Amino acid sequence: MNLIEMDILLKKTLKPGRYIHSVNTMKVAVKLAEHYGEDVEKAKVAGLLHDCAKNLNDGQTKRYCLENDIALSPLEENQVFLMHGAVGAVLARQKYGVEDPMVLNAIKYHTTGFAGMNTLDKIIFLADYIEPGRTHCDVQEARSLAFVSLDKALVSAFNCVIKYVISQNGLIHPFTIEARNSILLMTEKP
Amino acid sequence: MNLIEMDILLKKTLKPGRYIHSVNTMKVAVKLAEHYGEDVEKAKVAGLLHDCAKNLNDGQTKRYCLENDIALSPLEENQVFLMHGAVGAVLARQKYGVEDPMVLNAIKYHTTGFAGMNTLDKIIFLADYIEPGRTHCDVQEARSLAFVSLDKALVSAFNCVIKYVISQNGLIHPFTIEARNSILLMTEKP
């Protein structure tokens, strides 16, 4: 399936607002890929498809996890929306014909991050976070850092996500903490 | 060694401010133990000795870890002060003659927490956090909750610790996240 076919299928699948967000994320991901010397085609596909499982409800998401041997931790059982990345990677492969493991991985972890993210993983996480339609707290800080330092922008995004989850009395995904720690440990002594 | 002997040795070991904090923590731990039906003697010893390794510098702390087979993660190598709980448990056993595993465990994890804390673990963590000498951000919230709900007070404390570490651009210990998640998962659907 080429990008135009992916776009047509995605537009049919997602609600209009979510589809616009996906296109916006793709556009920012492309700019970041160009800036940081990452593969633009991979960024385009991963950016467009990162939320391709967002139309599924909790029951459908859980069924996809079960059918594809994706284990759910107690935290993920409780907050099933956290699995739309992992299920998105399955759908990207099964329905959109994406085979590239780098693209699938970037889709899989775009919500939580993980320790040892590569440049494409970071670009997709950040593009999703800062695309122009986003208006959440502190997004300006990450936006202003995005083309200065991918790592600093990402830490800013993680900080905001963690503080938001705390404000909602929600569960914090351990992967987000590990991702943030691994970047801080690799970049500078805190 | 009885409590009076422990107190004399601790006073000789710690700086005056840290010793006063230890006694304060013990007093709050005793009140919490009485309130929540926990063993008062265990709370007394754990509260008094929780910081008994705080006089050690990073090099000494690392040597104790090495000599006692305490593995340091990259995060802990970077923030060695996080190990004063684990080393404190070693000193409590070797120098203060404490054998009770519940007391040693409460000392070990009083800085980070961990998933599946028991009542004594929670009491020591919280007493350390809210004792009257503490003036850090949001301590009033945890103080006002301490005798209403141990779990709610603890989540408040964890929230503040996490936000403080973020404000310092520091590394967040995964155990703190796991401790907070496990309490939220066991108490109420977030």
CSV table of C-alpha atoms in Angstrom, one decimal:
chain,number,residue,atom,x,y,z
A,1,MET,CA,0.0,0.0,0.0
A,2,ASN,CA,1.4,3.4,-0.9
A,3,LEU,CA,1.0,6.6,1.2
A,4,ILE,CA,-2.0,7.8,-0.8
A,5,GLU,CA,-3.8,4.5,-0.2
A,6,MET,CA,-2.9,4.6,3.5
A,7,ASP,CA,-4.2,8.1,3.7
A,8,ILE,CA,-7.5,7.2,2.1
A,9,LEU,CA,-8.0,4.2,4.4
A,10,LEU,CA,-7.0,6.2,7.5
A,11,LYS,CA,-9.5,9.0,6.6
A,12,LYS,CA,-12.3,6.4,6.4
A,13,THR,CA,-11.3,4.9,9.7
A,14,LEU,CA,-10.7,7.8,12.1
A,15,LYS,CA,-13.0,10.6,13.3
A,16,PRO,CA,-12.3,13.9,11.3
A,17,GLY,CA,-10.4,15.6,14.2
A,18,ARG,CA,-8.2,12.6,14.8
A,19,TYR,CA,-7.5,12.3,11.1
A,20,ILE,CA,-6.4,16.0,11.0
A,21,HIS,CA,-4.2,15.4,14.0
A,22,SER,CA,-2.6,12.4,12.2
A,23,VAL,CA,-1.8,14.5,9.1
A,24,ASN,CA,-0.5,17.3,11.3
A,25,THR,CA,1.8,14.9,13.1
A,26,MET,CA,3.0,13.5,9.8
A,27,LYS,CA,3.9,17.0,8.6
A,28,VAL,CA,5.8,17.9,11.8
A,29,ALA,CA,7.5,14.4,11.8
A,30,VAL,CA,8.8,15.1,8.2
A,31,LYS,CA,10.2,18.5,9.3
A,32,LEU,CA,11.9,16.9,12.3
A,33,ALA,CA,13.3,14.0,10.1
A,34,GLU,CA,14.7,16.5,7.6
A,35,HIS,CA,16.3,18.6,10.5
A,36,TYR,CA,17.8,15.6,12.3
A,37,GLY,CA,18.8,13.6,9.2
A,38,GLU,CA,16.3,10.8,9.7
A,39,ASP,CA,14.6,8.9,7.0
A,40,VAL,CA,11.8,11.1,5.8
A,41,GLU,CA,9.6,8.3,4.3
A,42,LYS,CA,9.7,6.3,7.5
A,43,ALA,CA,8.8,9.5,9.5
A,44,LYS,CA,5.9,10.1,7.0
A,45,VAL,CA,4.4,6.7,7.4
A,46,ALA,CA,4.9,6.5,11.2
A,47,GLY,CA,3.5,10.0,11.7
A,48,LEU,CA,0.4,9.4,9.5
A,49,LEU,CA,-0.4,6.0,11.0
A,50,HIS,CA,0.6,6.5,14.7
A,51,ASP,CA,-3.0,6.7,15.9
A,52,CYS,CA,-4.5,4.2,13.4
A,53,ALA,CA,-5.9,2.2,16.3
A,54,LYS,CA,-7.6,5.2,18.0
A,55,ASN,CA,-11.0,4.4,16.6
A,56,LEU,CA,-11.2,1.1,18.6
A,57,ASN,CA,-13.0,1.0,21.9
A,58,ASP,CA,-11.4,-0.7,25.0
A,59,GLY,CA,-13.0,-4.1,24.3
A,60,GLN,CA,-11.7,-4.1,20.7
A,61,THR,CA,-8.3,-3.0,21.8
A,62,LYS,CA,-8.1,-5.8,24.4
A,63,ARG,CA,-9.2,-8.3,21.8
A,64,TYR,CA,-6.4,-7.2,19.4
A,65,CYS,CA,-4.0,-7.6,22.3
A,66,LEU,CA,-5.2,-11.1,23.1
A,67,GLU,CA,-5.2,-12.2,19.5
A,68,ASN,CA,-1.6,-10.8,18.9
A,69,ASP,CA,0.0,-12.0,22.2
A,70,ILE,CA,0.4,-8.5,23.6
A,71,ALA,CA,0.5,-8.9,27.4
A,72,LEU,CA,-1.3,-6.2,29.4
A,73,SER,CA,0.1,-5.2,32.8
A,74,PRO,CA,-2.4,-4.4,35.6
A,75,LEU,CA,-1.8,-0.7,34.8
A,76,GLU,CA,-2.6,-1.3,31.1
A,77,GLU,CA,-5.7,-3.4,32.0
A,78,ASN,CA,-6.8,-0.3,34.0
A,79,GLN,CA,-5.9,2.3,31.3
A,80,VAL,CA,-6.5,0.4,28.0
A,81,PHE,CA,-6.0,3.6,25.9
A,82,LEU,CA,-2.3,3.2,26.6
A,83,MET,CA,-2.4,0.2,24.3
A,84,HIS,CA,-3.4,2.0,21.1
A,85,GLY,CA,0.3,2.3,20.2
A,86,ALA,CA,0.9,-1.4,20.4
A,87,VAL,CA,-2.3,-2.2,18.6
A,88,GLY,CA,-1.6,0.5,16.1
A,89,ALA,CA,1.6,-1.3,15.2
A,90,VAL,CA,-0.4,-4.5,14.6
A,91,LEU,CA,-2.9,-2.7,12.4
A,92,ALA,CA,-0.2,-0.8,10.5
A,93,ARG,CA,1.3,-4.2,9.6
A,94,GLN,CA,-1.9,-6.2,9.0
A,95,LYS,CA,-4.1,-3.5,7.3
A,96,TYR,CA,-1.7,-0.9,5.9
A,97,GLY,CA,1.0,-3.4,4.8
A,98,VAL,CA,3.8,-1.7,6.8
A,99,GLU,CA,6.7,-4.2,7.3
A,100,ASP,CA,9.5,-1.8,8.4
A,101,PRO,CA,10.3,-2.7,12.1
A,102,MET,CA,11.5,0.8,12.7
A,103,VAL,CA,8.2,2.3,11.6
A,104,LEU,CA,6.2,-0.2,13.6
A,105,ASN,CA,8.3,0.4,16.7
A,106,ALA,CA,7.8,4.1,16.5
A,107,ILE,CA,4.1,3.6,16.3
A,108,LYS,CA,4.1,1.1,19.1
A,109,TYR,CA,5.8,3.3,21.6
A,110,HIS,CA,4.5,6.8,20.6
A,111,THR,CA,2.3,7.1,23.8
A,112,THR,CA,4.6,5.8,26.5
A,113,GLY,CA,8.2,6.1,25.1
A,114,PHE,CA,10.7,3.5,26.3
A,115,ALA,CA,14.3,3.3,27.4
A,116,GLY,CA,16.7,3.5,24.4
A,117,MET,CA,14.4,5.3,21.9
A,118,ASN,CA,16.1,5.9,18.5
A,119,THR,CA,15.8,9.1,16.5
A,120,LEU,CA,12.7,8.0,14.7
A,121,ASP,CA,11.0,6.9,17.9
A,122,LYS,CA,11.8,10.3,19.4
A,123,ILE,CA,10.5,12.2,16.3
A,124,ILE,CA,7.2,10.5,16.3
A,125,PHE,CA,6.6,10.9,20.0
A,126,LEU,CA,7.5,14.6,19.8
A,127,ALA,CA,5.6,15.3,16.6
A,128,ASP,CA,2.5,13.8,18.1
A,129,TYR,CA,3.0,16.1,21.2
A,130,ILE,CA,3.8,19.4,19.5
A,131,GLU,CA,1.8,19.4,16.2
A,132,PRO,CA,0.0,22.7,15.7
A,133,GLY,CA,-3.4,21.4,16.9
A,134,ARG,CA,-2.1,20.7,20.4
A,135,THR,CA,-2.8,23.3,23.0
A,136,HIS,CA,-2.0,21.4,26.2
A,137,CYS,CA,0.1,22.8,29.1
A,138,ASP,CA,3.8,23.6,28.4
A,139,VAL,CA,3.6,22.5,24.7
A,140,GLN,CA,5.3,25.8,23.9
A,141,GLU,CA,8.4,24.8,25.7
A,142,ALA,CA,8.7,21.5,23.8
A,143,ARG,CA,7.9,23.3,20.5
A,144,SER,CA,10.6,25.9,21.1
A,145,LEU,CA,13.1,23.2,21.9
A,146,ALA,CA,12.1,20.7,19.1
A,147,PHE,CA,14.5,22.0,16.5
A,148,VAL,CA,17.2,22.9,19.0
A,149,SER,CA,17.6,19.6,20.9
A,150,LEU,CA,15.4,16.5,20.3
A,151,ASP,CA,16.3,15.2,23.7
A,152,LYS,CA,15.6,18.4,25.6
A,153,ALA,CA,12.3,18.8,23.8
A,154,LEU,CA,11.4,15.2,24.6
A,155,VAL,CA,12.3,15.5,28.3
A,156,SER,CA,10.1,18.6,28.4
A,157,ALA,CA,7.2,16.6,26.8
A,158,PHE,CA,7.7,13.7,29.3
A,159,ASN,CA,7.7,16.2,32.2
A,160,CYS,CA,4.5,17.6,31.1
A,161,VAL,CA,2.9,14.2,30.5
A,162,ILE,CA,3.9,13.0,34.0
A,163,LYS,CA,2.6,16.2,35.7
A,164,TYR,CA,-0.6,16.0,33.7
A,165,VAL,CA,-1.2,12.3,34.8
A,166,ILE,CA,-0.5,13.3,38.4
A,167,SER,CA,-3.0,16.1,38.2
A,168,GLN,CA,-5.6,13.6,36.9
A,169,ASN,CA,-4.7,11.1,39.7
A,170,GLY,CA,-3.8,8.6,36.9
A,171,LEU,CA,-1.3,5.9,36.7
A,172,ILE,CA,2.2,6.8,35.3
A,173,HIS,CA,3.5,4.3,32.8
A,174,PRO,CA,6.9,2.9,33.9
A,175,PHE,CA,8.2,3.1,30.3
A,176,THR,CA,7.8,6.9,30.3
A,177,ILE,CA,10.0,7.2,33.4
A,178,GLU,CA,12.5,4.8,31.9
A,179,ALA,CA,12.6,6.8,28.7
A,180,ARG,CA,13.1,10.1,30.5
A,181,ASN,CA,15.8,8.6,32.8
A,182,SER,CA,17.6,7.0,29.9
A,183,ILE,CA,17.8,10.3,28.0
A,184,LEU,CA,18.9,12.3,31.0
A,185,LEU,CA,21.6,9.7,31.7
A,186,MET,CA,22.8,9.7,28.2
A,187,THR,CA,22.8,13.5,27.7
A,188,GLU,CA,24.0,15.2,30.8
A,189,LYS,CA,24.5,14.6,34.5
A,190,PRO,CA,21.3,15.8,36.1
B,1,MET,CA,21.1,-3.1,71.6
B,2,ASN,CA,18.1,-1.5,73.2
B,3,LEU,CA,16.5,1.8,72.0
B,4,ILE,CA,18.4,4.0,74.4
B,5,GLU,CA,21.7,2.5,73.2
B,6,MET,CA,20.6,2.9,69.5
B,7,ASP,CA,19.8,6.6,70.3
B,8,ILE,CA,23.2,7.2,71.9
B,9,LEU,CA,25.0,5.7,68.9
B,10,LEU,CA,22.9,7.5,66.3
B,11,LYS,CA,23.4,10.8,68.1
B,12,LYS,CA,27.2,10.3,67.9
B,13,THR,CA,27.0,9.4,64.2
B,14,LEU,CA,24.7,12.0,62.6
B,15,LYS,CA,24.9,15.7,62.3
B,16,PRO,CA,22.6,17.5,64.9
B,17,GLY,CA,19.9,18.5,62.4
B,18,ARG,CA,19.7,15.0,60.9
B,19,TYR,CA,19.5,13.5,64.4
B,20,ILE,CA,16.7,15.8,65.3
B,21,HIS,CA,14.9,14.8,62.1
B,22,SER,CA,15.4,11.1,63.0
B,23,VAL,CA,13.8,11.6,66.5
B,24,ASN,CA,10.9,13.6,64.9
B,25,THR,CA,10.4,10.9,62.3
B,26,MET,CA,10.3,8.3,65.1
B,27,LYS,CA,7.7,10.3,67.1
B,28,VAL,CA,5.4,10.7,64.0
B,29,ALA,CA,5.9,7.0,63.1
B,30,VAL,CA,4.8,6.0,66.6
B,31,LYS,CA,1.6,8.1,66.3
B,32,LEU,CA,0.9,6.6,62.9
B,33,ALA,CA,1.5,3.1,64.2
B,34,GLU,CA,-0.9,3.6,67.1
B,35,HIS,CA,-3.5,5.1,64.7
B,36,TYR,CA,-3.3,2.3,62.1
B,37,GLY,CA,-2.8,-0.6,64.6
B,38,GLU,CA,0.8,-1.3,63.5
B,39,ASP,CA,3.6,-2.6,65.9
B,40,VAL,CA,4.7,0.5,67.8
B,41,GLU,CA,8.2,-0.9,68.7
B,42,LYS,CA,9.0,-1.7,65.1
B,43,ALA,CA,7.8,1.8,64.1
B,44,LYS,CA,10.0,3.3,66.8
B,45,VAL,CA,13.2,1.5,65.7
B,46,ALA,CA,12.6,2.0,62.0
B,47,GLY,CA,11.7,5.7,62.5
B,48,LEU,CA,14.8,6.4,64.6
B,49,LEU,CA,17.3,4.5,62.4
B,50,HIS,CA,15.9,5.2,58.9
B,51,ASP,CA,18.7,7.7,58.1
B,52,CYS,CA,21.5,5.9,60.0
B,53,ALA,CA,23.6,5.8,56.8
B,54,LYS,CA,23.1,9.5,56.0
B,55,ASN,CA,26.5,10.5,57.4
B,56,LEU,CA,28.3,8.5,54.7
B,57,ASN,CA,29.6,10.1,51.6
B,58,ASP,CA,29.1,8.7,48.1
B,59,GLY,CA,32.3,6.7,48.1
B,60,GLN,CA,31.5,5.1,51.4
B,61,THR,CA,27.9,4.4,50.4
B,62,LYS,CA,29.2,2.7,47.2
B,63,ARG,CA,31.7,0.6,49.2
B,64,TYR,CA,29.0,-0.6,51.5
B,65,CYS,CA,26.9,-1.5,48.5
B,66,LEU,CA,29.8,-3.4,46.9
B,67,GLU,CA,30.6,-5.2,50.2
B,68,ASN,CA,27.0,-6.3,50.8
B,69,ASP,CA,26.1,-7.3,47.2
B,70,ILE,CA,23.7,-4.4,46.7
B,71,ALA,CA,23.5,-3.8,42.9
B,72,LEU,CA,23.4,-0.2,41.7
B,73,SER,CA,21.4,0.6,38.6
B,74,PRO,CA,22.8,3.3,36.3
B,75,LEU,CA,20.3,5.7,37.9
B,76,GLU,CA,21.6,4.8,41.4
B,77,GLU,CA,25.2,5.1,40.3
B,78,ASN,CA,24.3,8.6,39.2
B,79,GLN,CA,22.3,9.6,42.3
B,80,VAL,CA,24.1,7.7,45.1
B,81,PHE,CA,22.1,9.3,47.9
B,82,LEU,CA,19.2,7.1,46.8
B,83,MET,CA,21.1,4.2,48.3
B,84,HIS,CA,21.2,5.5,51.9
B,85,GLY,CA,18.1,3.5,52.6
B,86,ALA,CA,19.6,0.2,51.4
B,87,VAL,CA,22.9,0.9,53.2
B,88,GLY,CA,20.9,2.1,56.3
B,89,ALA,CA,19.3,-1.4,56.5
B,90,VAL,CA,22.8,-3.0,56.4
B,91,LEU,CA,24.1,-0.7,59.1
B,92,ALA,CA,20.9,-1.2,61.2
B,93,ARG,CA,21.7,-4.9,61.2
B,94,GLN,CA,25.4,-4.8,61.5
B,95,LYS,CA,25.9,-1.8,63.9
B,96,TYR,CA,22.6,-1.5,65.7
B,97,GLY,CA,21.8,-5.2,66.0
B,98,VAL,CA,18.4,-5.0,64.3
B,99,GLU,CA,17.3,-8.4,63.0
B,100,ASP,CA,13.6,-7.8,62.3
B,101,PRO,CA,13.2,-8.1,58.5
B,102,MET,CA,10.1,-5.8,58.6
B,103,VAL,CA,12.1,-3.0,60.3
B,104,LEU,CA,15.0,-3.5,57.9
B,105,ASN,CA,12.8,-3.4,54.9
B,106,ALA,CA,11.0,-0.2,56.0
B,107,ILE,CA,14.5,1.4,56.4
B,108,LYS,CA,15.7,0.1,53.1
B,109,TYR,CA,12.8,1.6,51.0
B,110,HIS,CA,12.0,4.8,52.9
B,111,THR,CA,13.4,7.0,50.1
B,112,THR,CA,12.0,5.3,47.0
B,113,GLY,CA,9.0,3.2,48.2
B,114,PHE,CA,8.3,0.1,46.2
B,115,ALA,CA,5.3,-1.8,44.8
B,116,GLY,CA,3.5,-3.7,47.6
B,117,MET,CA,4.5,-1.7,50.6
B,118,ASN,CA,3.1,-2.9,53.9
B,119,THR,CA,1.7,-0.7,56.6
B,120,LEU,CA,5.0,-0.3,58.4
B,121,ASP,CA,6.8,0.6,55.1
B,122,LYS,CA,4.1,3.2,54.4
B,123,ILE,CA,4.3,4.7,57.9
B,124,ILE,CA,8.1,5.1,57.8
B,125,PHE,CA,8.0,6.7,54.3
B,126,LEU,CA,5.3,9.1,55.4
B,127,ALA,CA,6.7,9.9,58.9
B,128,ASP,CA,10.0,10.9,57.2
B,129,TYR,CA,8.1,13.1,54.8
B,130,ILE,CA,5.7,14.9,57.2
B,131,GLU,CA,7.6,15.2,60.5
B,132,PRO,CA,7.2,18.7,61.9
B,133,GLY,CA,10.7,19.9,60.7
B,134,ARG,CA,9.8,19.4,57.1
B,135,THR,CA,8.7,22.5,55.2
B,136,HIS,CA,8.8,21.3,51.5
B,137,CYS,CA,6.1,21.9,49.0
B,138,ASP,CA,2.6,20.3,49.5
B,139,VAL,CA,3.7,18.8,52.9
B,140,GLN,CA,0.5,20.2,54.4
B,141,GLU,CA,-1.6,18.1,52.1
B,142,ALA,CA,0.1,14.9,53.1
B,143,ARG,CA,0.0,16.0,56.8
B,144,SER,CA,-3.7,16.6,56.7
B,145,LEU,CA,-4.3,13.3,55.1
B,146,ALA,CA,-1.9,11.2,57.2
B,147,PHE,CA,-4.4,10.2,59.9
B,148,VAL,CA,-7.4,10.0,57.5
B,149,SER,CA,-5.9,7.7,54.8
B,150,LEU,CA,-2.4,6.4,54.8
B,151,ASP,CA,-2.7,5.6,51.1
B,152,LYS,CA,-4.0,9.0,50.1
B,153,ALA,CA,-1.3,10.7,52.2
B,154,LEU,CA,1.3,8.5,50.6
B,155,VAL,CA,0.1,9.3,47.0
B,156,SER,CA,0.2,13.0,47.9
B,157,ALA,CA,3.8,12.5,49.1
B,158,PHE,CA,4.8,10.6,46.0
B,159,ASN,CA,3.2,13.2,43.7
B,160,CYS,CA,5.2,15.9,45.5
B,161,VAL,CA,8.5,13.9,45.3
B,162,ILE,CA,8.0,13.3,41.6
B,163,LYS,CA,7.2,16.9,40.8
B,164,TYR,CA,10.2,18.1,42.8
B,165,VAL,CA,12.6,15.7,41.0
B,166,ILE,CA,11.2,17.0,37.7
B,167,SER,CA,11.7,20.6,38.8
B,168,GLN,CA,15.4,19.7,39.5
B,169,ASN,CA,15.8,17.9,36.2
B,170,GLY,CA,16.7,14.8,38.2
B,171,LEU,CA,16.1,11.1,37.6
B,172,ILE,CA,12.9,9.6,38.9
B,173,HIS,CA,13.3,6.2,40.7
B,174,PRO,CA,11.1,3.6,39.0
B,175,PHE,CA,10.3,2.1,42.4
B,176,THR,CA,8.5,5.4,43.3
B,177,ILE,CA,6.3,5.1,40.2
B,178,GLU,CA,5.6,1.4,40.9
B,179,ALA,CA,4.8,2.2,44.5
B,180,ARG,CA,2.4,5.0,43.5
B,181,ASN,CA,0.7,2.9,40.8
B,182,SER,CA,0.3,-0.1,43.1
B,183,ILE,CA,-1.4,2.0,45.7
B,184,LEU,CA,-3.7,3.6,43.2
B,185,LEU,CA,-4.5,0.2,41.6
B,186,MET,CA,-5.4,-1.3,45.0
B,187,THR,CA,-7.4,1.6,46.4
B,188,GLU,CA,-9.6,3.1,43.7
B,189,LYS,CA,-9.9,3.2,39.9
B,190,PRO,CA,-8.1,6.3,38.9
